[in-house]
JSON list of C-alpha atoms in Angstrom, two decimals:
[
{"chain": "Z", "resi": 11, "resn": "UNK", "atom": "CA", "xyz": [144.77, 28.45, 97.37]},
{"chain": "Z", "resi": 12, "resn": "UNK", "atom": "CA", "xyz": [144.47, 24.70, 96.68]},
{"chain": "Z", "resi": 13, "resn": "UNK", "atom": "CA", "xyz": [141.56, 24.38, 99.12]},
{"chain": "Z", "resi": 14, "resn": "UNK", "atom": "CA", "xyz": [139.69, 27.21, 97.42]},
{"chain": "Z", "resi": 15, "resn": "UNK", "atom": "CA", "xyz": [140.11, 25.63, 93.97]},
{"chain": "Z", "resi": 16, "resn": "UNK", "atom": "CA", "xyz": [138.97, 22.24, 95.31]},
{"chain": "Z", "resi": 17, "resn": "UNK", "atom": "CA", "xyz": [135.91, 23.85, 96.92]},
{"chain": "Z", "resi": 18, "resn": "UNK", "atom": "CA", "xyz": [134.99, 25.57, 93.66]},
{"chain": "Z", "resi": 19, "resn": "UNK", "atom": "CA", "xyz": [135.31, 22.29, 91.73]},
{"chain": "Z", "resi": 20, "resn": "UNK", "atom": "CA", "xyz": [132.98, 20.56, 94.16]},
{"chain": "Z", "resi": 21, "resn": "UNK", "atom": "CA", "xyz": [130.36, 23.26, 93.78]},
{"chain": "Z", "resi": 22, "resn": "UNK", "atom": "CA", "xyz": [130.24, 23.39, 89.99]},
{"chain": "Z", "resi": 23, "resn": "UNK", "atom": "CA", "xyz": [128.31, 20.67, 88.17]},
{"chain": "Z", "resi": 24, "resn": "UNK", "atom": "CA", "xyz": [127.66, 18.56, 91.26]},
{"chain": "Z", "resi": 25, "resn": "UNK", "atom": "CA", "xyz": [124.19, 17.50, 92.46]},
{"chain": "Z", "resi": 26, "resn": "UNK", "atom": "CA", "xyz": [123.37, 15.01, 95.16]},
{"chain": "Z", "resi": 27, "resn": "UNK", "atom": "CA", "xyz": [120.33, 13.17, 96.54]},
{"chain": "Z", "resi": 28, "resn": "UNK", "atom": "CA", "xyz": [119.87, 10.86, 99.52]},
{"chain": "Z", "resi": 29, "resn": "UNK", "atom": "CA", "xyz": [117.27, 8.30, 98.55]},
{"chain": "Z", "resi": 30, "resn": "UNK", "atom": "CA", "xyz": [115.86, 5.35, 100.44]},
{"chain": "Z", "resi": 31, "resn": "UNK", "atom": "CA", "xyz": [115.45, 1.60, 100.26]},
{"chain": "Z", "resi": 32, "resn": "UNK", "atom": "CA", "xyz": [113.23, -1.31, 99.27]},
{"chain": "Z", "resi": 33, "resn": "UNK", "atom": "CA", "xyz": [113.02, -4.87, 100.67]},
{"chain": "Z", "resi": 34, "resn": "UNK", "atom": "CA", "xyz": [112.03, -8.12, 98.98]},
{"chain": "Z", "resi": 35, "resn": "UNK", "atom": "CA", "xyz": [112.75, -11.75, 99.97]},
{"chain": "Z", "resi": 36, "resn": "UNK", "atom": "CA", "xyz": [114.63, -10.66, 103.13]},
{"chain": "Z", "resi": 37, "resn": "UNK", "atom": "CA", "xyz": [117.06, -8.59, 101.07]},
{"chain": "Z", "resi": 38, "resn": "UNK", "atom": "CA", "xyz": [117.12, -4.80, 101.36]},
{"chain": "Z", "resi": 39, "resn": "UNK", "atom": "CA", "xyz": [118.49, -2.55, 98.62]},
{"chain": "Z", "resi": 40, "resn": "UNK", "atom": "CA", "xyz": [119.38, 0.91, 99.91]},
{"chain": "Z", "resi": 41, "resn": "UNK", "atom": "CA", "xyz": [120.45, 3.76, 97.67]},
{"chain": "Z", "resi": 42, "resn": "UNK", "atom": "CA", "xyz": [122.74, 5.71, 99.98]},
{"chain": "Z", "resi": 43, "resn": "UNK", "atom": "CA", "xyz": [123.81, 8.58, 97.77]},
{"chain": "Z", "resi": 44, "resn": "UNK", "atom": "CA", "xyz": [123.41, 9.70, 94.18]},
{"chain": "Z", "resi": 45, "resn": "UNK", "atom": "CA", "xyz": [125.59, 12.35, 92.59]},
{"chain": "Z", "resi": 46, "resn": "UNK", "atom": "CA", "xyz": [125.89, 13.86, 89.14]},
{"chain": "Z", "resi": 47, "resn": "UNK", "atom": "CA", "xyz": [129.43, 14.64, 88.06]},
{"chain": "Z", "resi": 48, "resn": "UNK", "atom": "CA", "xyz": [131.61, 15.23, 84.99]},
{"chain": "Z", "resi": 49, "resn": "UNK", "atom": "CA", "xyz": [129.64, 18.37, 84.08]},
{"chain": "Z", "resi": 50, "resn": "UNK", "atom": "CA", "xyz": [126.35, 16.55, 84.76]},
{"chain": "Z", "resi": 51, "resn": "UNK", "atom": "CA", "xyz": [127.14, 13.93, 82.11]},
{"chain": "Z", "resi": 52, "resn": "UNK", "atom": "CA", "xyz": [127.35, 10.98, 84.53]},
{"chain": "Z", "resi": 53, "resn": "UNK", "atom": "CA", "xyz": [125.45, 9.77, 87.58]},
{"chain": "Z", "resi": 54, "resn": "UNK", "atom": "CA", "xyz": [127.07, 7.83, 90.44]},
{"chain": "Z", "resi": 55, "resn": "UNK", "atom": "CA", "xyz": [124.80, 5.62, 92.58]},
{"chain": "Z", "resi": 56, "resn": "UNK", "atom": "CA", "xyz": [126.23, 4.34, 95.88]},
{"chain": "Z", "resi": 57, "resn": "UNK", "atom": "CA", "xyz": [124.19, 1.46, 97.30]},
{"chain": "Z", "resi": 58, "resn": "UNK", "atom": "CA", "xyz": [124.09, -1.09, 100.12]},
{"chain": "Z", "resi": 59, "resn": "UNK", "atom": "CA", "xyz": [122.59, -4.59, 99.92]},
{"chain": "Z", "resi": 60, "resn": "UNK", "atom": "CA", "xyz": [121.73, -6.12, 103.29]},
{"chain": "Z", "resi": 61, "resn": "UNK", "atom": "CA", "xyz": [120.49, -9.68, 103.82]},
{"chain": "Z", "resi": 62, "resn": "UNK", "atom": "CA", "xyz": [118.26, -10.40, 106.81]},
{"chain": "Z", "resi": 63, "resn": "UNK", "atom": "CA", "xyz": [117.64, -13.94, 107.92]},
{"chain": "Z", "resi": 64, "resn": "UNK", "atom": "CA", "xyz": [119.39, -17.27, 108.28]},
{"chain": "Z", "resi": 65, "resn": "UNK", "atom": "CA", "xyz": [120.32, -17.58, 104.59]},
{"chain": "Z", "resi": 66, "resn": "UNK", "atom": "CA", "xyz": [122.71, -14.60, 104.78]},
{"chain": "Z", "resi": 67, "resn": "UNK", "atom": "CA", "xyz": [125.75, -16.68, 105.78]},
{"chain": "Z", "resi": 68, "resn": "UNK", "atom": "CA", "xyz": [125.32, -18.92, 102.75]},
{"chain": "Z", "resi": 69, "resn": "UNK", "atom": "CA", "xyz": [124.81, -16.12, 100.22]},
{"chain": "Z", "resi": 70, "resn": "UNK", "atom": "CA", "xyz": [127.74, -15.04, 98.15]},
{"chain": "Z", "resi": 71, "resn": "UNK", "atom": "CA", "xyz": [128.09, -12.53, 95.41]},
{"chain": "Z", "resi": 72, "resn": "UNK", "atom": "CA", "xyz": [129.59, -13.86, 92.20]},
{"chain": "Z", "resi": 73, "resn": "UNK", "atom": "CA", "xyz": [130.42, -10.48, 90.74]},
{"chain": "Z", "resi": 74, "resn": "UNK", "atom": "CA", "xyz": [128.51, -7.31, 91.52]},
{"chain": "Z", "resi": 75, "resn": "UNK", "atom": "CA", "xyz": [125.64, -7.65, 94.05]},
{"chain": "Z", "resi": 76, "resn": "UNK", "atom": "CA", "xyz": [123.34, -5.67, 91.73]},
{"chain": "Z", "resi": 77, "resn": "UNK", "atom": "CA", "xyz": [123.19, -7.30, 88.32]},
{"chain": "Z", "resi": 78, "resn": "UNK", "atom": "CA", "xyz": [121.69, -5.61, 85.27]},
{"chain": "Z", "resi": 79, "resn": "UNK", "atom": "CA", "xyz": [120.04, -2.60, 86.91]},
{"chain": "Z", "resi": 80, "resn": "UNK", "atom": "CA", "xyz": [117.46, -0.75, 84.85]},
{"chain": "Z", "resi": 81, "resn": "UNK", "atom": "CA", "xyz": [117.78, 2.97, 85.48]},
{"chain": "Z", "resi": 82, "resn": "UNK", "atom": "CA", "xyz": [115.37, 5.58, 84.17]},
{"chain": "Z", "resi": 83, "resn": "UNK", "atom": "CA", "xyz": [116.46, 9.23, 84.22]},
{"chain": "Z", "resi": 84, "resn": "UNK", "atom": "CA", "xyz": [113.26, 11.09, 83.52]},
{"chain": "Z", "resi": 85, "resn": "UNK", "atom": "CA", "xyz": [111.58, 9.06, 80.78]},
{"chain": "Z", "resi": 86, "resn": "UNK", "atom": "CA", "xyz": [114.81, 7.75, 79.23]},
{"chain": "Z", "resi": 87, "resn": "UNK", "atom": "CA", "xyz": [116.43, 4.48, 80.23]},
{"chain": "Z", "resi": 88, "resn": "UNK", "atom": "CA", "xyz": [120.18, 4.77, 80.82]},
{"chain": "Z", "resi": 89, "resn": "UNK", "atom": "CA", "xyz": [122.60, 1.89, 81.15]},
{"chain": "Z", "resi": 90, "resn": "UNK", "atom": "CA", "xyz": [124.28, 1.60, 84.52]},
{"chain": "Z", "resi": 91, "resn": "UNK", "atom": "CA", "xyz": [127.49, -0.31, 85.07]},
{"chain": "Z", "resi": 92, "resn": "UNK", "atom": "CA", "xyz": [128.87, -1.59, 88.36]},
{"chain": "Z", "resi": 93, "resn": "UNK", "atom": "CA", "xyz": [132.31, -0.07, 88.90]},
{"chain": "Z", "resi": 94, "resn": "UNK", "atom": "CA", "xyz": [133.05, -1.08, 92.48]},
{"chain": "Z", "resi": 95, "resn": "UNK", "atom": "CA", "xyz": [131.67, -3.41, 95.15]},
{"chain": "Z", "resi": 96, "resn": "UNK", "atom": "CA", "xyz": [132.81, -5.15, 98.30]},
{"chain": "Z", "resi": 97, "resn": "UNK", "atom": "CA", "xyz": [131.55, -7.53, 100.94]},
{"chain": "Z", "resi": 98, "resn": "UNK", "atom": "CA", "xyz": [131.43, -5.72, 104.28]},
{"chain": "Z", "resi": 99, "resn": "UNK", "atom": "CA", "xyz": [130.36, -8.78, 106.31]},
{"chain": "Z", "resi": 100, "resn": "UNK", "atom": "CA", "xyz": [128.14, -11.87, 105.92]},
{"chain": "Z", "resi": 101, "resn": "UNK", "atom": "CA", "xyz": [125.05, -9.65, 105.80]},
{"chain": "Z", "resi": 102, "resn": "UNK", "atom": "CA", "xyz": [126.18, -6.51, 103.94]},
{"chain": "Z", "resi": 103, "resn": "UNK", "atom": "CA", "xyz": [127.57, -5.58, 100.54]},
{"chain": "Z", "resi": 104, "resn": "UNK", "atom": "CA", "xyz": [128.31, -2.07, 99.24]},
{"chain": "Z", "resi": 105, "resn": "UNK", "atom": "CA", "xyz": [128.82, -0.93, 95.70]},
{"chain": "Z", "resi": 106, "resn": "UNK", "atom": "CA", "xyz": [128.79, 1.84, 93.14]},
{"chain": "Z", "resi": 107, "resn": "UNK", "atom": "CA", "xyz": [127.07, 2.08, 89.76]},
{"chain": "Z", "resi": 108, "resn": "UNK", "atom": "CA", "xyz": [127.96, 4.69, 87.14]},
{"chain": "Z", "resi": 109, "resn": "UNK", "atom": "CA", "xyz": [125.45, 5.65, 84.43]},
{"chain": "Z", "resi": 110, "resn": "UNK", "atom": "CA", "xyz": [126.02, 8.08, 81.54]},
{"chain": "Z", "resi": 111, "resn": "UNK", "atom": "CA", "xyz": [123.31, 10.73, 81.35]},
{"chain": "Z", "resi": 112, "resn": "UNK", "atom": "CA", "xyz": [124.91, 13.17, 78.90]},
{"chain": "Z", "resi": 113, "resn": "UNK", "atom": "CA", "xyz": [121.98, 13.16, 76.51]},
{"chain": "Z", "resi": 114, "resn": "UNK", "atom": "CA", "xyz": [119.34, 13.32, 79.28]},
{"chain": "Z", "resi": 115, "resn": "UNK", "atom": "CA", "xyz": [119.96, 16.57, 81.13]},
{"chain": "Z", "resi": 116, "resn": "UNK", "atom": "CA", "xyz": [116.72, 17.83, 82.59]},
{"chain": "Z", "resi": 117, "resn": "UNK", "atom": "CA", "xyz": [117.47, 19.74, 85.75]},
{"chain": "Z", "resi": 118, "resn": "UNK", "atom": "CA", "xyz": [115.41, 18.11, 88.42]},
{"chain": "Z", "resi": 119, "resn": "UNK", "atom": "CA", "xyz": [114.35, 14.70, 87.13]},
{"chain": "Z", "resi": 120, "resn": "UNK", "atom": "CA", "xyz": [112.81, 11.59, 88.63]},
{"chain": "Z", "resi": 121, "resn": "UNK", "atom": "CA", "xyz": [115.20, 8.66, 88.67]},
{"chain": "Z", "resi": 122, "resn": "UNK", "atom": "CA", "xyz": [114.07, 5.06, 89.13]},
{"chain": "Z", "resi": 123, "resn": "UNK", "atom": "CA", "xyz": [116.34, 2.07, 89.60]},
{"chain": "Z", "resi": 124, "resn": "UNK", "atom": "CA", "xyz": [114.88, -1.44, 89.20]},
{"chain": "Z", "resi": 125, "resn": "UNK", "atom": "CA", "xyz": [116.61, -4.80, 89.50]},
{"chain": "Z", "resi": 126, "resn": "UNK", "atom": "CA", "xyz": [115.34, -8.37, 89.55]},
{"chain": "Z", "resi": 127, "resn": "UNK", "atom": "CA", "xyz": [118.48, -9.96, 90.99]},
{"chain": "Z", "resi": 128, "resn": "UNK", "atom": "CA", "xyz": [120.45, -9.14, 94.14]},
{"chain": "Z", "resi": 129, "resn": "UNK", "atom": "CA", "xyz": [123.25, -11.45, 95.28]},
{"chain": "Z", "resi": 130, "resn": "UNK", "atom": "CA", "xyz": [122.07, -13.98, 92.71]},
{"chain": "Z", "resi": 131, "resn": "UNK", "atom": "CA", "xyz": [118.63, -14.11, 94.36]},
{"chain": "Z", "resi": 132, "resn": "UNK", "atom": "CA", "xyz": [115.55, -13.40, 92.24]},
{"chain": "Z", "resi": 133, "resn": "UNK", "atom": "CA", "xyz": [113.03, -10.78, 93.31]},
{"chain": "Z", "resi": 134, "resn": "UNK", "atom": "CA", "xyz": [111.88, -7.25, 92.55]},
{"chain": "Z", "resi": 135, "resn": "UNK", "atom": "CA", "xyz": [113.51, -4.13, 93.94]},
{"chain": "Z", "resi": 136, "resn": "UNK", "atom": "CA", "xyz": [112.55, -0.61, 92.87]},
{"chain": "Z", "resi": 137, "resn": "UNK", "atom": "CA", "xyz": [113.75, 2.69, 94.31]},
{"chain": "Z", "resi": 138, "resn": "UNK", "atom": "CA", "xyz": [112.59, 6.06, 92.92]},
{"chain": "Z", "resi": 139, "resn": "UNK", "atom": "CA", "xyz": [113.81, 9.51, 93.86]},
{"chain": "Z", "resi": 140, "resn": "UNK", "atom": "CA", "xyz": [114.00, 13.08, 92.58]},
{"chain": "Z", "resi": 141, "resn": "UNK", "atom": "CA", "xyz": [117.47, 14.31, 91.64]},
{"chain": "Z", "resi": 142, "resn": "UNK", "atom": "CA", "xyz": [117.94, 18.08, 91.58]}
]
């Protein structure tokens, strides 16, 4: 009975997209998974930041690897907030961003995430995807 209830909860109000990645200055931002939850009122973005090159051992993250992401859901900008992150090794960081989307509910919308700072390094990273 508990398994059936859990399965029904997962099916209702839950959308997911696998996205892609973008590289700049030897740093790759990959959006691994995006889900809508809480009755489609919030979006969860799971990401990985990977550093390629000799500078990776010296790079550290003071706080979240992705700082001040700009996220557009359709044509509306929503404010994302880093809720979890961890250093996997000297080259890889993983994290999660949560963004409220309760007032922007189009079913099937383009989402774009842009940031100009990863691991305290300046650059331009932009990943766009369609979320069902």
